[in-house]
XYZ file of C-alpha atoms in Angstrom:
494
model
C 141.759 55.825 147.029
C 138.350 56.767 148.739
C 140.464 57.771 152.255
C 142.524 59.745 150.284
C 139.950 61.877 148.937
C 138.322 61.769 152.070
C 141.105 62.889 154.051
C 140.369 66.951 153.274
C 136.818 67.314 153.531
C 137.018 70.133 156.036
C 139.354 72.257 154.540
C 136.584 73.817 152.069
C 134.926 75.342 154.787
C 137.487 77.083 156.172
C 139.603 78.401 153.124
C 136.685 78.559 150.677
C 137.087 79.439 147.134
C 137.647 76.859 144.175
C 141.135 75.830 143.121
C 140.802 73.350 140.214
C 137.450 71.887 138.053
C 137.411 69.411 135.493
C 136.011 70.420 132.424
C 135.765 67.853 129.819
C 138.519 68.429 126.379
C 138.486 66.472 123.053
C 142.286 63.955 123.231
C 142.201 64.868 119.540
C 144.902 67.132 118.144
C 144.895 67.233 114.012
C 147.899 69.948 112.885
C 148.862 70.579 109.209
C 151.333 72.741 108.353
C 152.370 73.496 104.340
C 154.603 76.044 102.486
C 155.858 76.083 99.361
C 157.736 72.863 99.304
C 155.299 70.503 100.518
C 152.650 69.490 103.534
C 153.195 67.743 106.620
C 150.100 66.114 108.603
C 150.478 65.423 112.379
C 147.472 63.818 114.128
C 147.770 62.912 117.713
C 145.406 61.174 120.790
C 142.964 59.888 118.490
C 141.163 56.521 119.354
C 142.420 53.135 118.921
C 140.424 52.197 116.523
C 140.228 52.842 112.373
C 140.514 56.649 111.955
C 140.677 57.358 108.690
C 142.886 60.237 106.712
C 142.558 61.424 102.833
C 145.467 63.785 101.714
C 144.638 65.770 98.398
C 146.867 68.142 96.312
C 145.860 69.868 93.273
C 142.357 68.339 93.648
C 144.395 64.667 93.261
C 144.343 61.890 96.829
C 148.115 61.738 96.806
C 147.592 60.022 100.534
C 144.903 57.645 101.705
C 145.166 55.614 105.287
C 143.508 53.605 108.496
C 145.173 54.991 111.379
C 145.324 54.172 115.369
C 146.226 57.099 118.046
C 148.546 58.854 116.385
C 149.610 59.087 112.302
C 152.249 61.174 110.444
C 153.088 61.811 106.867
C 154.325 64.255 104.565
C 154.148 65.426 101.021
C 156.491 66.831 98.787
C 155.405 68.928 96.082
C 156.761 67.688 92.583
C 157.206 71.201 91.251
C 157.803 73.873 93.790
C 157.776 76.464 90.982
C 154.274 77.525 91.158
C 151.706 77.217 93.901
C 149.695 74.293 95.066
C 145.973 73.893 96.624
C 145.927 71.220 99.070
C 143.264 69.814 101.307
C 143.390 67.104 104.060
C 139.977 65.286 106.106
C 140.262 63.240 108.790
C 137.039 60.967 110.215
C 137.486 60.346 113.623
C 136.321 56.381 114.561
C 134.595 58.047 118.056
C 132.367 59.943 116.285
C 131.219 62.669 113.902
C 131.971 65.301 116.079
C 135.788 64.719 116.449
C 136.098 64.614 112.544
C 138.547 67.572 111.322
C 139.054 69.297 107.531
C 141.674 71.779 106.751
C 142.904 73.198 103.252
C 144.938 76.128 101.728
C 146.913 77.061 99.012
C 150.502 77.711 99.242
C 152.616 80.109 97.103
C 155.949 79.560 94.833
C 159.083 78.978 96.241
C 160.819 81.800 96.202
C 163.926 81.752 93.978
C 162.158 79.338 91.976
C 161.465 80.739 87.769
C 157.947 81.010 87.301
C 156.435 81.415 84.208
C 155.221 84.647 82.667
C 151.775 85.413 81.867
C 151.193 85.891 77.996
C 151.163 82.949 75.431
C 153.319 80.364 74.452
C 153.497 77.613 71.973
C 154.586 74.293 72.338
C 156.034 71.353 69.970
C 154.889 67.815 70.433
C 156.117 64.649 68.522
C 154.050 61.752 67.679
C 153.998 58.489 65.622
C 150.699 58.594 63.607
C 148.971 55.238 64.231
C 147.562 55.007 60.551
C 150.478 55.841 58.595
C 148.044 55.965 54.996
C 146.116 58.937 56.746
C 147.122 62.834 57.243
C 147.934 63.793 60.905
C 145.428 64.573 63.063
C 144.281 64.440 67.059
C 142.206 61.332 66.136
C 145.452 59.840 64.122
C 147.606 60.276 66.631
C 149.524 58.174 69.055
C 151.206 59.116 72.435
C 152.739 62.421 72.003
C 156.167 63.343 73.411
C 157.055 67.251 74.686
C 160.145 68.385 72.231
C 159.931 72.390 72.901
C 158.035 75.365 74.342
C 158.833 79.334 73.849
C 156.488 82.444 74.587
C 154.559 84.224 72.021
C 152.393 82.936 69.024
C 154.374 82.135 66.120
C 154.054 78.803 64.835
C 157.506 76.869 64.962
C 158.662 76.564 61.130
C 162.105 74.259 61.825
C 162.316 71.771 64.527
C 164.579 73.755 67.430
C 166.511 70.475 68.873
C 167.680 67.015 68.496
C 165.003 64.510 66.969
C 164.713 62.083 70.042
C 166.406 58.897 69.475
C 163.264 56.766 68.696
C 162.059 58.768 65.908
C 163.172 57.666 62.376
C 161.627 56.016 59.394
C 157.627 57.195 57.870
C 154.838 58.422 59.793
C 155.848 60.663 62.078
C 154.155 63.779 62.862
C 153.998 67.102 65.032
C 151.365 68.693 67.212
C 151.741 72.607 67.370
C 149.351 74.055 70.556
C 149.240 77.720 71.159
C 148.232 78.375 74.808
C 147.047 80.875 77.247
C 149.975 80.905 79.724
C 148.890 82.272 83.345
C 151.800 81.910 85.318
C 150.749 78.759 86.900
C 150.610 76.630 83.808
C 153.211 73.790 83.177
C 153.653 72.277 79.714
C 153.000 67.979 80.668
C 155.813 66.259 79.110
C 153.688 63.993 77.544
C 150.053 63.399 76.378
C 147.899 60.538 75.190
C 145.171 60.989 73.244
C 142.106 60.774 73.172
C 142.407 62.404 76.453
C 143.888 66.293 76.485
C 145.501 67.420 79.406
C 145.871 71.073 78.586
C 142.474 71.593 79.203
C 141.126 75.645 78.901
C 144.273 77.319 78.617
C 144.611 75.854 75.061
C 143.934 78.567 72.570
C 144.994 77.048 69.556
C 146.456 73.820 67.261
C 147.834 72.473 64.473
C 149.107 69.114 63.083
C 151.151 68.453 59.996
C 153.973 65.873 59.439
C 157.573 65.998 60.928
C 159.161 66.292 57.547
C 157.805 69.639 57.229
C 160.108 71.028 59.490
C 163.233 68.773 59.624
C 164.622 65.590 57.569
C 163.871 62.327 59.141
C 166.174 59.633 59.127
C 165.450 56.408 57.873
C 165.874 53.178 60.340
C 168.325 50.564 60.302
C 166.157 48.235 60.560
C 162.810 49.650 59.734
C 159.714 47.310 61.197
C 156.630 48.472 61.067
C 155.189 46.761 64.166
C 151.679 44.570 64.351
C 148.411 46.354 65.228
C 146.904 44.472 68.364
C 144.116 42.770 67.674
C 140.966 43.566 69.582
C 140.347 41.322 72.616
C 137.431 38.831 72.762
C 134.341 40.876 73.828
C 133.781 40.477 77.639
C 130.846 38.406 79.318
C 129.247 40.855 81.195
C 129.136 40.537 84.725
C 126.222 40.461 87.194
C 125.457 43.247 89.362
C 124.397 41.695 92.816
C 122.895 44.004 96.224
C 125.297 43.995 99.588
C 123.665 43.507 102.678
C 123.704 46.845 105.287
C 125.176 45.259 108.900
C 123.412 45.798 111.690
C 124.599 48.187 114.349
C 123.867 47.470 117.740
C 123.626 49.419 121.049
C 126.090 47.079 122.969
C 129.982 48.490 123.855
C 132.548 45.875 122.758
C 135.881 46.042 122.864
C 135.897 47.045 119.021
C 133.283 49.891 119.858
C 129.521 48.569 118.741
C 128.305 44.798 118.397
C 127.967 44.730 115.106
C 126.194 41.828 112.995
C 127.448 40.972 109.755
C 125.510 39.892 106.585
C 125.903 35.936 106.074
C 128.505 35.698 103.340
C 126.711 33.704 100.164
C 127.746 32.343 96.796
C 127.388 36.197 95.895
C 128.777 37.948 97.962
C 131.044 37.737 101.160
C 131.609 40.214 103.931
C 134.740 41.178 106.301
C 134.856 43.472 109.457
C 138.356 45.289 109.864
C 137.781 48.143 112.719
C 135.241 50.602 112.043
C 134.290 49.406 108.156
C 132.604 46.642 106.741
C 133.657 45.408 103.134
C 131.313 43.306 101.141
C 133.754 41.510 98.030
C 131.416 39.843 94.738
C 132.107 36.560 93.698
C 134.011 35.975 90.298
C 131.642 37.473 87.523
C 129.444 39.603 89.663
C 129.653 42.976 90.768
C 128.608 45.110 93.359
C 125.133 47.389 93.089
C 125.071 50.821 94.764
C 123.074 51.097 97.990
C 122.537 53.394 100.520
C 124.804 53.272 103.547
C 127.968 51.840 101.156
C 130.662 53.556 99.344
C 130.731 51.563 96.159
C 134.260 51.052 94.407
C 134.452 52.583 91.136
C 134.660 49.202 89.624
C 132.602 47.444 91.814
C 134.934 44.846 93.095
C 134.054 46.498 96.925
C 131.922 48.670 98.667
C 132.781 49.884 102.433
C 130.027 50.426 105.122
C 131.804 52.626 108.020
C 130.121 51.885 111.305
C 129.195 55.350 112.878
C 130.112 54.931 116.393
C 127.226 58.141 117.454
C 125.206 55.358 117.382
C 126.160 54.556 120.702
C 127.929 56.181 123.833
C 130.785 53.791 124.361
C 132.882 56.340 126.129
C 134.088 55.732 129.850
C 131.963 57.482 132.415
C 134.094 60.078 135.102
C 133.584 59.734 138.573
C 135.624 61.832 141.002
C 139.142 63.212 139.571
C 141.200 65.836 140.941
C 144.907 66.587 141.905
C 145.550 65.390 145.479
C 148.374 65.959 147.855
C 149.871 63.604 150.672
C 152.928 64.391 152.691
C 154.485 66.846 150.393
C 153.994 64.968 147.240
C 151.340 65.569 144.354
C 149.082 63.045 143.166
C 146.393 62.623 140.480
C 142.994 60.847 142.366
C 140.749 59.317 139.947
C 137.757 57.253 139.272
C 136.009 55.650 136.296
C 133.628 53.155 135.389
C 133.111 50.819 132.318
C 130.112 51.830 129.895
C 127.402 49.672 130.098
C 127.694 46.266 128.620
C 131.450 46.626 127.916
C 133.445 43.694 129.757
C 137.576 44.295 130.196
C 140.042 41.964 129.585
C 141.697 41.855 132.819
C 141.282 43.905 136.241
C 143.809 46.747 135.493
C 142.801 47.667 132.008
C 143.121 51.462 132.623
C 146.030 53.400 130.854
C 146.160 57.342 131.741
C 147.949 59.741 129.594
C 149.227 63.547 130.393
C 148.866 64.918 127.356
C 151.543 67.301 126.412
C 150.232 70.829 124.967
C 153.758 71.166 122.807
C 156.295 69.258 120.957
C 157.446 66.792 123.381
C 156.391 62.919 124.576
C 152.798 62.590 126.396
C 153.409 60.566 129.950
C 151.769 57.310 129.937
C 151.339 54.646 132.235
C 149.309 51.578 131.403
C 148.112 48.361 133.818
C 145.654 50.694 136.150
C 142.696 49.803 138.067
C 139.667 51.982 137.415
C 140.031 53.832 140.190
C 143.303 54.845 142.340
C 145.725 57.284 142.551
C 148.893 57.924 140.504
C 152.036 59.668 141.579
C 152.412 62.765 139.608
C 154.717 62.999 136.525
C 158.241 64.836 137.706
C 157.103 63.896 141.449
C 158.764 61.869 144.042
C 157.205 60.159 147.040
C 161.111 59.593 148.443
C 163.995 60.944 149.552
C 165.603 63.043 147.670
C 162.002 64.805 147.319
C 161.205 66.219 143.527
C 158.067 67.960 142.122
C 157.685 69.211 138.592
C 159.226 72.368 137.049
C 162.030 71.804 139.616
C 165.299 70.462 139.618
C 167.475 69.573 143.284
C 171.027 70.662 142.912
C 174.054 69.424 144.059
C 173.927 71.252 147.489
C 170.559 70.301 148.528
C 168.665 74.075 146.828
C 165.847 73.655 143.967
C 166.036 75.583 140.992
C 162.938 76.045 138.468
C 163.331 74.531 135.029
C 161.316 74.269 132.300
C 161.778 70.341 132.063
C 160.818 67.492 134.365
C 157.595 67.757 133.498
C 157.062 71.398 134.346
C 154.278 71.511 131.627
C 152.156 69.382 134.121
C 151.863 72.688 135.980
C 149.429 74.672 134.663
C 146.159 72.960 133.665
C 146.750 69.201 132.205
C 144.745 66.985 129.616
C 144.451 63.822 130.957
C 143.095 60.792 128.953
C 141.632 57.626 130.527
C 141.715 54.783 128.168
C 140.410 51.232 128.064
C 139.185 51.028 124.941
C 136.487 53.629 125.183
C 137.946 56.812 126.411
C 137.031 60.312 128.455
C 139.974 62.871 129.133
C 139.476 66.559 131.268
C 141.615 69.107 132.384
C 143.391 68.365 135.563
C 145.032 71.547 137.686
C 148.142 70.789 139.841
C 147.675 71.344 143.025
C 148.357 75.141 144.585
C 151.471 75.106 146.919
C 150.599 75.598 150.265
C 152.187 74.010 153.864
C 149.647 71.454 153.456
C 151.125 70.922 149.947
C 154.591 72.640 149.757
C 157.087 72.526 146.560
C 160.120 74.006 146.933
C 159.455 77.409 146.699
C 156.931 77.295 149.930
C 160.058 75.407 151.489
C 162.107 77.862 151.132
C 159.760 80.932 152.139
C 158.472 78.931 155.260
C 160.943 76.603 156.489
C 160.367 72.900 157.566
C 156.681 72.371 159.237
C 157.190 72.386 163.130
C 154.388 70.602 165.638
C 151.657 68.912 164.553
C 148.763 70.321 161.933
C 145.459 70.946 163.362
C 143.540 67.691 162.358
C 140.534 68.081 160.269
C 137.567 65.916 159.835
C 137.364 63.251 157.327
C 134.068 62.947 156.213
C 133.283 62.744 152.719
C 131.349 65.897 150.878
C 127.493 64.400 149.789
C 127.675 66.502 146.392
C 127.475 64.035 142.943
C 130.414 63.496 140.993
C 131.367 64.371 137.735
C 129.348 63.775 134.586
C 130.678 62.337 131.504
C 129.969 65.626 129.894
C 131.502 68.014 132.556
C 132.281 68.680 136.811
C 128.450 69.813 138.152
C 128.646 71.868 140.691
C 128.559 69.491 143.793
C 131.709 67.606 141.761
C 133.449 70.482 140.824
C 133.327 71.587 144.620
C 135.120 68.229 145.294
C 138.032 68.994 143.571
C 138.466 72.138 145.467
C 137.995 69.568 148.767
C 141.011 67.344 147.195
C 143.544 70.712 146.121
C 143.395 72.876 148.976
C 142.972 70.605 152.209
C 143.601 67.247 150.957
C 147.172 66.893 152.783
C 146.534 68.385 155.799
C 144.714 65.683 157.588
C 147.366 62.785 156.206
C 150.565 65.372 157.277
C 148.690 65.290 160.798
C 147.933 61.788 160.777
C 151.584 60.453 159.802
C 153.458 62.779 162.622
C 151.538 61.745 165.173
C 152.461 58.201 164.134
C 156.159 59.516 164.179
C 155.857 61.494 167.429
């Protein structure tokens, strides 16, 4: 790989100018999209360890998940009738920095009846659970949704069929009188003590059933046994989790990381980026700083915040390279420190594609080579990327075989830390032709003037961006880095 990117050193000085520089770009790509029948979530290039992604609608999680990569899901709203607020946050395992929030609101579907805005009144059934004592919210059982209508007037004759569980004595009706804003549904059934009409409820009533229609006796008319009250509880003992350690180390799971000792109290499991401490039968878990405590306390999670150290893959030199013709991507990377890979080709690159369509991959790499291009070929027939041969030997531009290489790529470099940059495809010249330079110029005759091969002094790229000397490279690598190798291979064939 290092005679490759040697090969063009000259050119700079004699064309000048900078083609391409790498410029260092977040692999992450969150997108939500919602209207008025639901919300889709589409997150893409994330790390491969435990992201994390909480879905909320109407203020409710309706989604909660551990994700690798890449993660998709979608939501459909129960009623599309009226508007819905929605919010989604994702927590990035790689750190704070990557993490990504988005909400809205979306409207009504349109076609859909929405109510009015005015009042309305509506008819509940319930089976009073003290039969001896008048109806009331605190006598009442689980009530059941018979009827709504708009305006205030108290219903004085049941409007439908009794439903067919109601018959015999204590049976009652609940009467509310609400506030209706256009946005409020009637729930088709609530449970006392616990109201779920909340402030749009103006007014109530309660009287019994009979008042407004006959009730039928049972056929067999039980009256079934109150449950008796369970055995009072031992309560249990709160015990204090242990906070892990973090360490400074790259692993292959991100930071060493040194779990509490599991004891008789409590016991402690890694999975990912989280640590979950678990009681013991008849404890429970204490709230302390660093966990999020269940709301029962049968767990608490510690999430290991990966800021703590740098565990990303450091750049060396990377640029878009040319030999004979054919478009290459030159690269270089190195391990952080302390991190030991599994075998000797534990690189994977990925072109990351801007739109719709599948990324390129190709896993098995040594930390530094080069890599044929996506779309390219390095053999007869000859192919390059936005370009399709035809039948009659011709190339025609298209907007597949990878044409969306073309104009400024993400590129990811994975081992289990990760870097990605910008990569620019090389600019077609004779020293790099595509078909369109083919065509204008016509095959190369004699040989090209030979050029030196001596590598540029200038550093190489940072993890956080190209510096000047690197960036200068890269302009080495685009604009002269085929000449010297065309040169080189005629004169072998002369």
């Amino acid at each position: 790989m290092k005679k490759l990117l040697a090969s063009g050193a000259a050119a700079l000085l004699a064309l000048g100018g900078l083609v391409a520089t790498a410029a260092p770009a977040s692999a992450h790509t969150p997108r939500v999209t919602a209207d008025c029948s639901g919300l889709e979530v589409d997150l893409k290039a994330y790390s491969d360890n435990a992201n994390s992604v909480v879905v909320k609608v109407d203020g409710e999680t309706v989604k909660k998940d551990t994700f690798k990569r890449s993660y998709s899901t979608s939501y459909t709203f129960p009623d599309t009738s009226v508007g819905h607020s929605w919010e989604v946050v994702v927590k990035a395992s790689d750190g704070r920095r990557y993490d990504f929030s988005d909400d809205g609101r979306t409207e009504a579907c349109t076609g859909t009846s929405t109510p009015k805005p005015g009042k309305e009144v509506g008819l509940y059934v319930y089976k009073k659970n003290d039969l001896a004592k008048p109806a009331s919210w605190a006598n009442s059982g689980p009530q059941t949704l018979v009827d709504h209508k708009p305006g205030t007037e108290w219903y004085t004759t049941f409007p439908t069929v009794l439903p067919t569980e109601v018959c015999g004595e204590g049976w009652a009706v609940q009467q509310d009188r609400v506030r209706q804003d256009g946005t409020f549904a009637w729930p088709g059934t609530i449970t006392p003590p616990t109201s779920a009409l909340g402030g749009v409820l103006i007014d109530s009533k309660h009287h019994d059933l009979s008042d407004l229609t006959e009730v039928p006796a049972c056929d067999q008319e039980t009256t079934p046994p109150r449950p008796s009250k369970p055995a009072p509880e031992t309560p249990l003992t709160p015990v204090t989790p242990v906070v892990p350690t973090v360490g400074d180390v790259c692993t292959a799971e991100g930071q060493d990381v040194d779990l509490p000792t599991d004891t008789d109290e409590v016991t402690y499991e890694r999975s990912g980026d989280t640590v979950v401490a678990r009681p013991a039968a008849g404890r429970t878990l204490a709230a302390v700083e660093g966990y999020v405590l269940a709301e029962d306390g049968s767990s608490a999670t510690f999430t290991i915040d990966r800021t703590a150290a740098d565990c990303a893959l450091v750049p060396g030199e990377i640029g878009a390279v040319c030999e004979a013709d054919t478009p290459y991507l030159g690269y270089e990377v190195f391990l952080p420190e302390g991190y030991v890979a599994d075998s000797d080709r534990p690189l994977s690159i990925t072109f990351l594609n801007p739109g719709e369509g599948e990324d390129y991959t190709v896993d098995g790499l040594p930390l530094d080579g080069t890599l044929l291009w996506p779309g390219a070929s390095a053999s007869e027939p000859l192919s390059w990327p936005g370009w399709e041969r035809q039948a009659d030997g011709t190339y025609t531009e298209t907007e597949g075989n990878y044409a969306w290489t073309r104009s400024g790529v993400e590129v990811l470099f994975e081992v289990n830390p990760g870097w990605s940059t910008t990569v620019s495809y090389p600019e077609a010249t004779e020293a790099c032709a595509n078909p369109r330079v083919l065509a204008a110029t016509g095959p190369l005759e004699g040989p090209a003037t030979p050029v030196s091969a001596e590598k540029p002094s200038g550093p190489s790229l940072a993890a956080t961006g190209a510096t000047v000397g690197g960036a200068a490279f890269l302009a080495l690598l685009l604009v002269g880095g085929g000449a010297g190798i065309i040169w080189a291979r005629r004169r072998a064939n002369a």
